[in-house]
mmCIF file with all atom_site columns, C-alpha atoms and ligand atoms in Angstrom:
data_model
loop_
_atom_site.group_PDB
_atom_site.id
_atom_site.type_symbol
_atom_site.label_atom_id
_atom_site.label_alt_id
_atom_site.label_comp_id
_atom_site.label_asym_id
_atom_site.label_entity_id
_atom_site.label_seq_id
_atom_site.pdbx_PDB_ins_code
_atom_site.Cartn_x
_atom_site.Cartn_y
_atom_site.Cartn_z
_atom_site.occupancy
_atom_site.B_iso_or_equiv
_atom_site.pdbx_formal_charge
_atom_site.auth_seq_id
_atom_site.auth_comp_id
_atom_site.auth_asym_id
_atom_site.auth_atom_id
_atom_site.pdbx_PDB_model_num
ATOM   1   C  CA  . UNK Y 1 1   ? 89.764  78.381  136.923 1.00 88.00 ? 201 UNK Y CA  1
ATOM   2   C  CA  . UNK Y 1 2   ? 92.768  80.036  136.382 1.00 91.00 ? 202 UNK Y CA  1
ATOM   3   C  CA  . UNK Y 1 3   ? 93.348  83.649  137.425 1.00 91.00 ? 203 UNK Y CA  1
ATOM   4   C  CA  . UNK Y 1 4   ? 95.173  85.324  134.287 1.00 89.00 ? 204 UNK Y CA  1
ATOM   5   C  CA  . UNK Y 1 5   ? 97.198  87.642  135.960 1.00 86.00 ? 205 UNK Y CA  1
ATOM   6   C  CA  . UNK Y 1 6   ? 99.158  85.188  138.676 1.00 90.00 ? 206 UNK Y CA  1
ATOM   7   C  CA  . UNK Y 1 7   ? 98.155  82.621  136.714 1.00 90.00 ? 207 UNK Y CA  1
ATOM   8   C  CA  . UNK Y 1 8   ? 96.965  80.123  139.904 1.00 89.00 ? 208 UNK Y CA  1
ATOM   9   C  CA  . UNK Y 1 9   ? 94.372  77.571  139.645 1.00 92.00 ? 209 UNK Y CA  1
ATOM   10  C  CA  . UNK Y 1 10  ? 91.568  78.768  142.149 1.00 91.00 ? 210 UNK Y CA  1
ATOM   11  C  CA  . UNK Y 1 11  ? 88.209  78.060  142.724 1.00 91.00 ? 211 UNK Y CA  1
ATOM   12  C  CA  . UNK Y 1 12  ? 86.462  81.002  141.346 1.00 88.00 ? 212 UNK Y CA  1
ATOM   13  C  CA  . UNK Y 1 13  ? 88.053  83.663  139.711 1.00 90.00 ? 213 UNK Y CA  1
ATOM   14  C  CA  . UNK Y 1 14  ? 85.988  87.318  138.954 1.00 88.00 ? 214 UNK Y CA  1
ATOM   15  C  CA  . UNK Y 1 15  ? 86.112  89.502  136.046 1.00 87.00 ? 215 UNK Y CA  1
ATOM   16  C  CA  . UNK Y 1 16  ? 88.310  93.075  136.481 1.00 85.00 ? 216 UNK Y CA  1
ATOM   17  C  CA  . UNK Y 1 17  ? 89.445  95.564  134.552 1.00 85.00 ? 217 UNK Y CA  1
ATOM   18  C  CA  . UNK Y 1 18  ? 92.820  96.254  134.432 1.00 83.00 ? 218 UNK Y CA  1
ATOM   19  C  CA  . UNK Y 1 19  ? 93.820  99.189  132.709 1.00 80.00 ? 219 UNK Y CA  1
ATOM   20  C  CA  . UNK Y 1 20  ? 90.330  98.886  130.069 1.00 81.00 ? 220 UNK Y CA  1
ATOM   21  C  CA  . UNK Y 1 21  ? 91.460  95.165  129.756 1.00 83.00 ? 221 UNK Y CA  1
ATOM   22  C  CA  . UNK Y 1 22  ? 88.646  92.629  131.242 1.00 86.00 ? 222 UNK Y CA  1
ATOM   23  C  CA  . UNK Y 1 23  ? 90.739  89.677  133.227 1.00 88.00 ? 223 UNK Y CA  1
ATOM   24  C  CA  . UNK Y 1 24  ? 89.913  86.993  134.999 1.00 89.00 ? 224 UNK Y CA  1
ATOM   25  C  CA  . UNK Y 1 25  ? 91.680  87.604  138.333 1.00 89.00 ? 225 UNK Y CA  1
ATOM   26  C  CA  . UNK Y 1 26  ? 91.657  85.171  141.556 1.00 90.00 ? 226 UNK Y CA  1
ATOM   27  C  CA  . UNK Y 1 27  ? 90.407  86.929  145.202 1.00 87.00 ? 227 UNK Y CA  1
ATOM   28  C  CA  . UNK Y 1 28  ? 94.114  87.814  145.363 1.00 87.00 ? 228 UNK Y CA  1
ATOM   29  C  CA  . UNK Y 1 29  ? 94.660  89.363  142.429 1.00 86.00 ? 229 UNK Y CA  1
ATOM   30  C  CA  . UNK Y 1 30  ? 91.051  91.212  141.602 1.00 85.00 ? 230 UNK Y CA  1
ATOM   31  C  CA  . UNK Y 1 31  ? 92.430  94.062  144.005 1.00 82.00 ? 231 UNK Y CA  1
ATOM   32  C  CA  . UNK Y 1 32  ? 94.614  95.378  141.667 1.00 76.00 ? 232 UNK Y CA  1
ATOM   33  C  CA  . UNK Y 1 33  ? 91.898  95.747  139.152 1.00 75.00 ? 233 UNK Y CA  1
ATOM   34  C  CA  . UNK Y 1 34  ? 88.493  97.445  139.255 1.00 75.00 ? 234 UNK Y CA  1
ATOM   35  C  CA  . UNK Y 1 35  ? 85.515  95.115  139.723 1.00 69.00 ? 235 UNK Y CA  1
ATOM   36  C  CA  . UNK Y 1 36  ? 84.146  94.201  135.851 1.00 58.00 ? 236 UNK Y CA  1
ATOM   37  C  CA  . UNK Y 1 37  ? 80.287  95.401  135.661 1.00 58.00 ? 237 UNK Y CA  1
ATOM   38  C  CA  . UNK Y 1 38  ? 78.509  95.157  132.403 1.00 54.00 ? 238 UNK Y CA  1
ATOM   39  C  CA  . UNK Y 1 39  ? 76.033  97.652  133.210 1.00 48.00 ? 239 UNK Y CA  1
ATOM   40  C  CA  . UNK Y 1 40  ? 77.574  101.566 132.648 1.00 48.00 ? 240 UNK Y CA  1
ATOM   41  C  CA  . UNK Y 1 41  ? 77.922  103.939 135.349 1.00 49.00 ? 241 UNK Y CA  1
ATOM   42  C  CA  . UNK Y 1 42  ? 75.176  105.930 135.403 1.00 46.00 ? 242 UNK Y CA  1
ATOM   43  C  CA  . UNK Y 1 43  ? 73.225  102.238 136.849 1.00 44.00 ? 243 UNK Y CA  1
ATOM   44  C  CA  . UNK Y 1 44  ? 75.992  101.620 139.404 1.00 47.00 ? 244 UNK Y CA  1
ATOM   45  C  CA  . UNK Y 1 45  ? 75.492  105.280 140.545 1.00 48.00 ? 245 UNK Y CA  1
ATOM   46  C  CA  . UNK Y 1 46  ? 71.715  104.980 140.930 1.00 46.00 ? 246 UNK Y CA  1
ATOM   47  C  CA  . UNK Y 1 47  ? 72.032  101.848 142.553 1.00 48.00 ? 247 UNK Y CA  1
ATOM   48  C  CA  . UNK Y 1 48  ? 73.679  104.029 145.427 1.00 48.00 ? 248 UNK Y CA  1
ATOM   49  C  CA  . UNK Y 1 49  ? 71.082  106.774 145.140 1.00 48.00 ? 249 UNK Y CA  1
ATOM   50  C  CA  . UNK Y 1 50  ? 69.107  106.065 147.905 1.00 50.00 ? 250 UNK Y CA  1
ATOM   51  C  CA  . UNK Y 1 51  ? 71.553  107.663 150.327 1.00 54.00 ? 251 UNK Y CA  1
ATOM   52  C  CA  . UNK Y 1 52  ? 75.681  108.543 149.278 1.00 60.00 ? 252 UNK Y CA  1
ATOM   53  C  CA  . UNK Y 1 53  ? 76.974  107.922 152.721 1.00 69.00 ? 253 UNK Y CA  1
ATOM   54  C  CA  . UNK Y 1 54  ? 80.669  107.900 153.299 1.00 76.00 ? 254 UNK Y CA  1
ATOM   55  C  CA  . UNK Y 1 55  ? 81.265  104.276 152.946 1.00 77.00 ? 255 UNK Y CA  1
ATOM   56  C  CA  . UNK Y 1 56  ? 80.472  104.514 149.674 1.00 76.00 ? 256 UNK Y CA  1
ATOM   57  C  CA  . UNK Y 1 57  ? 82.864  107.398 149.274 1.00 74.00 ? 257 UNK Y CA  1
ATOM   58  C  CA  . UNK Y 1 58  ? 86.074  105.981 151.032 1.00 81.00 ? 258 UNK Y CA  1
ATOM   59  C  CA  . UNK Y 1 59  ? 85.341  102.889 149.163 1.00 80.00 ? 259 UNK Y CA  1
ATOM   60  C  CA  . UNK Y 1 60  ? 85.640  104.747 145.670 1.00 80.00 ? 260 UNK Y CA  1
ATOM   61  C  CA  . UNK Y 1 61  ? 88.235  106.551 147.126 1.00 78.00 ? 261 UNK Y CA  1
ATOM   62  C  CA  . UNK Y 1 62  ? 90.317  103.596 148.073 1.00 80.00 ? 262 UNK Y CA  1
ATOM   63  C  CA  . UNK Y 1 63  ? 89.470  102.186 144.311 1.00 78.00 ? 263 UNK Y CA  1
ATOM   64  C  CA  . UNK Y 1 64  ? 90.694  104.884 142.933 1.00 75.00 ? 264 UNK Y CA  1
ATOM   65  C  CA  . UNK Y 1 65  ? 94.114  104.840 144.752 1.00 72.00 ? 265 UNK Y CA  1
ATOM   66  C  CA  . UNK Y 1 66  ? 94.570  101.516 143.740 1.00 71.00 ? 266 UNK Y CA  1
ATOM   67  C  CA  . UNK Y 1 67  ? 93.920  102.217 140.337 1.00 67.00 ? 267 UNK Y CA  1
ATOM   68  C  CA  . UNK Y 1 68  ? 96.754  104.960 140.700 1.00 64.00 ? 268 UNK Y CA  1
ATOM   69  C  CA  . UNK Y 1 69  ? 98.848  102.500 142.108 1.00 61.00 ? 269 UNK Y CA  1
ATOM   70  C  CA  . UNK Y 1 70  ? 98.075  99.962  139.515 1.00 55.00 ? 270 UNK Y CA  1
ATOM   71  C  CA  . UNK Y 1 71  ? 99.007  102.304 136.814 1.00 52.00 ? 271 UNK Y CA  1
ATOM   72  C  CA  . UNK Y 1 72  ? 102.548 103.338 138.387 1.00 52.00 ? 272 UNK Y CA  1
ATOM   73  C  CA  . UNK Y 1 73  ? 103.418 99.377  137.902 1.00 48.00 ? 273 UNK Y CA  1
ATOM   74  C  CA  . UNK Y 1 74  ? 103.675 98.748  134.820 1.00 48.00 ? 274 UNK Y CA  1
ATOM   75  C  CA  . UNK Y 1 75  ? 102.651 102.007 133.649 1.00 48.00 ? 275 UNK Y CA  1
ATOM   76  C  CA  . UNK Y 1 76  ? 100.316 103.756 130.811 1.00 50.00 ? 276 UNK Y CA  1
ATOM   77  C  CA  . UNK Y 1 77  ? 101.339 101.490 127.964 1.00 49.00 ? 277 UNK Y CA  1
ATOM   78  C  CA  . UNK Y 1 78  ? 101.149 97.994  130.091 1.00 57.00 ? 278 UNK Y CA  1
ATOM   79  C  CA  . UNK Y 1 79  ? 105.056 96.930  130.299 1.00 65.00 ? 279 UNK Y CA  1
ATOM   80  C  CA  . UNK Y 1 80  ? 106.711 98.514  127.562 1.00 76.00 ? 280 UNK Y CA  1
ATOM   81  C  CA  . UNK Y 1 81  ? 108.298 102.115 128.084 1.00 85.00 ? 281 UNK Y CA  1
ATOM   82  C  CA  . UNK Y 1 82  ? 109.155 104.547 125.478 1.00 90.00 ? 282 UNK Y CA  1
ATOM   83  C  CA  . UNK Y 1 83  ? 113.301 104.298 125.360 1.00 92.00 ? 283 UNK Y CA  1
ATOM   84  C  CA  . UNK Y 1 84  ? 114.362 107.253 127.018 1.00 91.00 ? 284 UNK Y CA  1
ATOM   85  C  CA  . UNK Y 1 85  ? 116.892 108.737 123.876 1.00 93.00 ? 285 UNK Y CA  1
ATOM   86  C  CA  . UNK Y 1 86  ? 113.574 108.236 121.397 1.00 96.00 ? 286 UNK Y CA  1
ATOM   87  C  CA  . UNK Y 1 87  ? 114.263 111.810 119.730 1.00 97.00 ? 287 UNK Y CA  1
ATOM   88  C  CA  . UNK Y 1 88  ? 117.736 110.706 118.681 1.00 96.00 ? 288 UNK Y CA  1
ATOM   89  C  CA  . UNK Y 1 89  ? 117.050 107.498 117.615 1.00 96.00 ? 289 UNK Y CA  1
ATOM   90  C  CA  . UNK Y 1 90  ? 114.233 109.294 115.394 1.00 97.00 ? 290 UNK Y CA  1
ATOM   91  C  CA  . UNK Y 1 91  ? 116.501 111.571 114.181 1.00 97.00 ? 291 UNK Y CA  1
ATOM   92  C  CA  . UNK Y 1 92  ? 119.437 109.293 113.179 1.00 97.00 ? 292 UNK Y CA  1
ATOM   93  C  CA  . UNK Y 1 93  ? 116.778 107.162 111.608 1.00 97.00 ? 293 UNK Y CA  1
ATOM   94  C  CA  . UNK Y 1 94  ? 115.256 109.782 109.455 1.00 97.00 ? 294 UNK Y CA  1
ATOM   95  C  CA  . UNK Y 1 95  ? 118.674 111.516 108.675 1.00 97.00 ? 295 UNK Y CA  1
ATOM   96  C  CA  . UNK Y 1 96  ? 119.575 107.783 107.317 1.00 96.00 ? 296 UNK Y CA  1
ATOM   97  C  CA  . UNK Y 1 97  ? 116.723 107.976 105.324 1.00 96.00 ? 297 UNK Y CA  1
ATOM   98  C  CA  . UNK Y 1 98  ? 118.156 111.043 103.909 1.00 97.00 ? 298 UNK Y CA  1
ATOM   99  C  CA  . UNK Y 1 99  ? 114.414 112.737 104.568 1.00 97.00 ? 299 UNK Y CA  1
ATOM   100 C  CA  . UNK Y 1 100 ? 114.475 116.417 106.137 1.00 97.00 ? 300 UNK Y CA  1
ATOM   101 C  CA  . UNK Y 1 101 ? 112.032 116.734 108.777 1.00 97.00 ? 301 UNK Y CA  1
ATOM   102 C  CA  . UNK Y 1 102 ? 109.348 117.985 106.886 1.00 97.00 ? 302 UNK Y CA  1
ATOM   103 C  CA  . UNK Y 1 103 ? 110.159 115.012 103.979 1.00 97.00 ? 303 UNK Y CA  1
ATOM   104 C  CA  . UNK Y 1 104 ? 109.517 112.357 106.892 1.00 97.00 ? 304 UNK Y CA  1
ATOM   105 C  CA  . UNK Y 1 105 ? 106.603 114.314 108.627 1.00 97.00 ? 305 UNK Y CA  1
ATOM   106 C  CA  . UNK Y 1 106 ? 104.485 114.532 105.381 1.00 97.00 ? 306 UNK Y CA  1
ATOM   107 C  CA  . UNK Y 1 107 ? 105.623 110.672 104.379 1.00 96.00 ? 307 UNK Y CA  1
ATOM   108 C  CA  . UNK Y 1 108 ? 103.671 109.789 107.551 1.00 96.00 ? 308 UNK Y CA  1
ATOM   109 C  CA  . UNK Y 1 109 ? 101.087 112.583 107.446 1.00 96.00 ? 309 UNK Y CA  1
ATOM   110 C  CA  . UNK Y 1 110 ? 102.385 114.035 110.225 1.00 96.00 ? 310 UNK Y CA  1
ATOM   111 C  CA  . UNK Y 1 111 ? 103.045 118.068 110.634 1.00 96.00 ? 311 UNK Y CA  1
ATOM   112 C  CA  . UNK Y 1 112 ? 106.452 119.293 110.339 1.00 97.00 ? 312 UNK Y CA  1
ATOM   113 C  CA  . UNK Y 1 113 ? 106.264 120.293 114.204 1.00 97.00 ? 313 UNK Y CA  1
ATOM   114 C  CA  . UNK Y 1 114 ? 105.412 117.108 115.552 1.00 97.00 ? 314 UNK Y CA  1
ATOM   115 C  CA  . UNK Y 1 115 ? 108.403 115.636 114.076 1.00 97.00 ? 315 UNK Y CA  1
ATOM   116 C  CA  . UNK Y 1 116 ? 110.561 118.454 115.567 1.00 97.00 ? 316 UNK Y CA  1
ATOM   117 C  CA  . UNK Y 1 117 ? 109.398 118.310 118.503 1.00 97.00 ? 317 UNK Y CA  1
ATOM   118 C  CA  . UNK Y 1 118 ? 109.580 114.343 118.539 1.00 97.00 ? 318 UNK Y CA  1
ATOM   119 C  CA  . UNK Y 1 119 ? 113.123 114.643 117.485 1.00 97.00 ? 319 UNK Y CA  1
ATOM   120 C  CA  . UNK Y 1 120 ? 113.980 117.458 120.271 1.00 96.00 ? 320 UNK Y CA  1
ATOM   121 C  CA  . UNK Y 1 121 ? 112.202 115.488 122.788 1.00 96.00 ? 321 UNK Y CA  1
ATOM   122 C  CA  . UNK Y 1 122 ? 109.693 118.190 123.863 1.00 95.00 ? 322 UNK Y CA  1
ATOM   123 C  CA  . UNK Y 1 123 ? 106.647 116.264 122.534 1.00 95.00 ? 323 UNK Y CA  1
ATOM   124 C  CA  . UNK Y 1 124 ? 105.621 112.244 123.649 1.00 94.00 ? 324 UNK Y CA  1
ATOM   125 C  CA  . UNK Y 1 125 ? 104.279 110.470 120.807 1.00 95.00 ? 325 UNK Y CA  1
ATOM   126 C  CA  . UNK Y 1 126 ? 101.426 108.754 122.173 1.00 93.00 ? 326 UNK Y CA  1
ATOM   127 C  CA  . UNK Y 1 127 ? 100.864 105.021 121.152 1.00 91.00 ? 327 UNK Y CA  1
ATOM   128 C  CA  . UNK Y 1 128 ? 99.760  105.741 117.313 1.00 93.00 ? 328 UNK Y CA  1
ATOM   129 C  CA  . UNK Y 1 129 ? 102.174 107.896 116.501 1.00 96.00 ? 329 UNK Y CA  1
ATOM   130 C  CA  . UNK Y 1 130 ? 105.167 105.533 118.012 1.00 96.00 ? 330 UNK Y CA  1
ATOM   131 C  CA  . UNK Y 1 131 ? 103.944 102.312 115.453 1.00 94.00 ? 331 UNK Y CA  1
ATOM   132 C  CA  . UNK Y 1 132 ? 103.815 104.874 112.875 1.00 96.00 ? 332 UNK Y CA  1
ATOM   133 C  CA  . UNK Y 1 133 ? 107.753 106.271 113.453 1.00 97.00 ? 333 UNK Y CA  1
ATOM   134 C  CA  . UNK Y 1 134 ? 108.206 102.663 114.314 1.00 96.00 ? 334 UNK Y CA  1
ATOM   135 C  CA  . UNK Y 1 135 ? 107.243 101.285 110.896 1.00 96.00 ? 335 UNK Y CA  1
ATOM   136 C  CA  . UNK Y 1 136 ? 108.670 103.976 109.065 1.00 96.00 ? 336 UNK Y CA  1
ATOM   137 C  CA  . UNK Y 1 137 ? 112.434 104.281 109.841 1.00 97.00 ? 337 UNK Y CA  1
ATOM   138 C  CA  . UNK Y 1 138 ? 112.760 100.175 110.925 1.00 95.00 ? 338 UNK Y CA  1
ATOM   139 C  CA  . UNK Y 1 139 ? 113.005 100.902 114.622 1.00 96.00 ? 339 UNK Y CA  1
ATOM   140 C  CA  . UNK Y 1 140 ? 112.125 100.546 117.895 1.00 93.00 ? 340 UNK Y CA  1
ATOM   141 C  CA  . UNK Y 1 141 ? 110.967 103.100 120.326 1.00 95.00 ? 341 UNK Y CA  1
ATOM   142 C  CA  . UNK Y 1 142 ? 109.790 100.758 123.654 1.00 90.00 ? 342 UNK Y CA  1
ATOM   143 C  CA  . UNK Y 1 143 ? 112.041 98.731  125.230 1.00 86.00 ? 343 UNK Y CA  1
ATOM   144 C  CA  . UNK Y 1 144 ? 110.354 96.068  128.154 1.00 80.00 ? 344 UNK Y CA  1
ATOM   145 C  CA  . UNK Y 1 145 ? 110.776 98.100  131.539 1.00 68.00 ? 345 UNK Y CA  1
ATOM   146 C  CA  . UNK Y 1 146 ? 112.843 96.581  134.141 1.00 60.00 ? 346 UNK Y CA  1
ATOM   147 C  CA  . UNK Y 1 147 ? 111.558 94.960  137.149 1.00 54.00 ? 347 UNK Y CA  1
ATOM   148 C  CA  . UNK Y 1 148 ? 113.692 96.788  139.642 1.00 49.00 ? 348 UNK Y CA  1
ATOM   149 C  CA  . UNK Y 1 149 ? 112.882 100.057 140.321 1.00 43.00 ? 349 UNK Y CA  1
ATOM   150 C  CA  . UNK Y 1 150 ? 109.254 100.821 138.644 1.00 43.00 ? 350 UNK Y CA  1
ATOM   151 C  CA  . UNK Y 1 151 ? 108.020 98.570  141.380 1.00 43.00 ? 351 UNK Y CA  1
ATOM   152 C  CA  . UNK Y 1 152 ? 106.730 100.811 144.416 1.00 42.00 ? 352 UNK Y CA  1
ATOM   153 C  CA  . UNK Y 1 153 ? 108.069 99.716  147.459 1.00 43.00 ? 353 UNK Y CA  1
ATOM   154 C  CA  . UNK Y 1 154 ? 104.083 99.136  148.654 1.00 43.00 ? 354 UNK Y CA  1
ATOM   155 C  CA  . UNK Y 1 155 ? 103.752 96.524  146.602 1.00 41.00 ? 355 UNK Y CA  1
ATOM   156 C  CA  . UNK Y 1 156 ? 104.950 93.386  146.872 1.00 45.00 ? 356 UNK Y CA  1
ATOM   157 C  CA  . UNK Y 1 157 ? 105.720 90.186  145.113 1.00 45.00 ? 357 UNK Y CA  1
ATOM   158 C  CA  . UNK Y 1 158 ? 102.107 90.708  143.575 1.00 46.00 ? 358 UNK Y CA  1
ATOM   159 C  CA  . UNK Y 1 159 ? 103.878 93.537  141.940 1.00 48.00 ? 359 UNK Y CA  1
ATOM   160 C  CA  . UNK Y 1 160 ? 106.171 91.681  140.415 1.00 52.00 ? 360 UNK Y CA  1
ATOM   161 C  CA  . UNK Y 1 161 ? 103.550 89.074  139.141 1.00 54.00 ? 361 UNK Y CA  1
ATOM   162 C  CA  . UNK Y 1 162 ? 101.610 91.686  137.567 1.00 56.00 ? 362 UNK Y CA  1
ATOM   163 C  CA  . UNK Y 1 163 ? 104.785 93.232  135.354 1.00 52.00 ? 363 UNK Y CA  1
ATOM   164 C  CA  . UNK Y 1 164 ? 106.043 90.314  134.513 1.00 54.00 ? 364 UNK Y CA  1
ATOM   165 C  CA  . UNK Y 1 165 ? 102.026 88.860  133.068 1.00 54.00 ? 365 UNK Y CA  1
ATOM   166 C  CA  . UNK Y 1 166 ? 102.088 92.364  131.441 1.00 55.00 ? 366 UNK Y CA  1
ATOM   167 C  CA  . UNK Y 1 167 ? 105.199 91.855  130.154 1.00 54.00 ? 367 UNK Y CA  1
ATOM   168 C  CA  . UNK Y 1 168 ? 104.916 88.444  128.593 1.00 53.00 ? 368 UNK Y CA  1
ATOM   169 C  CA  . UNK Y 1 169 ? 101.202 89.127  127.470 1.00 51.00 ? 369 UNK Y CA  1
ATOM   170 C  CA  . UNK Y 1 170 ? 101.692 92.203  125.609 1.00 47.00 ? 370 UNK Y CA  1
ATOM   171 C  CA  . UNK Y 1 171 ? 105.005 91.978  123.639 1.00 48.00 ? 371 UNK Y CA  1
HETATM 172 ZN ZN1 . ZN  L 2 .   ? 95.817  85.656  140.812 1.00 69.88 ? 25  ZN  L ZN1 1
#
């Protein structure tokens, strides 16, 4: 089988989630991603019931960190950033348009304030709302990260693996 995030030919793979996406991941790779059970929680966390010792704990614990750590590669939006000057590029593109704020907000069904604040840089439009800007004014508000730098020094080459899947899966 072959593991879809380092994309090896191995044995047996197992099913993760990464970031609320099921994959396929070799031994290797399935410890960046949480261990894929069908059942919901409230089964795994009866299953434990009969006594929550502190393996169990560190163990979640540990998950948990790696699920942190997981998320600091390739961040919340899996390999594609929000470009850093996104208000002006907003901006420039809606002044082009020759809309005021308020023309462009209600356009989209957006408020007024969300726009401003877009433009001004004190609000992050989440995933939705960047398509939506994205559509409207013919731009584009994510660039591809880099690989240098976003990379924690704790990881290694797997690190690398893992942005660069992201980043040729998801464009
Ligand atoms: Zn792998």
């Amino acid at each position: 089988m072959i593991c879809e995030m380092c994309g090896n030919n191995v044995p047996a793979t197992r099913a993760c989630m990464v970031e609320g996406t099921m994959l396929n991941l070799c031994p290797n790779c399935s410890k960046f991603g949480d261990s894929y059970k069908p059942s919901n929680r409230s089964e795994e966390r009866s299953s434990y019931s009969g006594g929550t010792n502190n393996a169990v704990i560190k163990e979640r614990l540990e998950r948990r960190e790696k699920r942190m750590q997981t998320r600091d590669i390739y961040s919340a939006n899996g390999g594609v950033e929000l470009i850093t000057d996104y208000g002006e590029v907003v901006r420039k593109a809606r002044e082009k348009k020759g809309l005021t704020a308020e023309e462009f907000a209600k356009s989209i069904n957006e408020k007024k304030g969300t726009i401003v604040k877009i433009e001004s840089q004190t609000l992050v439009p989440d995933d939705k709302l960047i398509s939506k800007l994205e559509k409207a004014l013919s731009i584009k508000l994510k660039a591809a990260m880099t690989d240098g730098g976003v990379v924690g020094g704790g990881q290694k080459s797997q690190g690398m693996t893992l942005g660069n899947f992201i980043k040729t899966e998801k464009k």
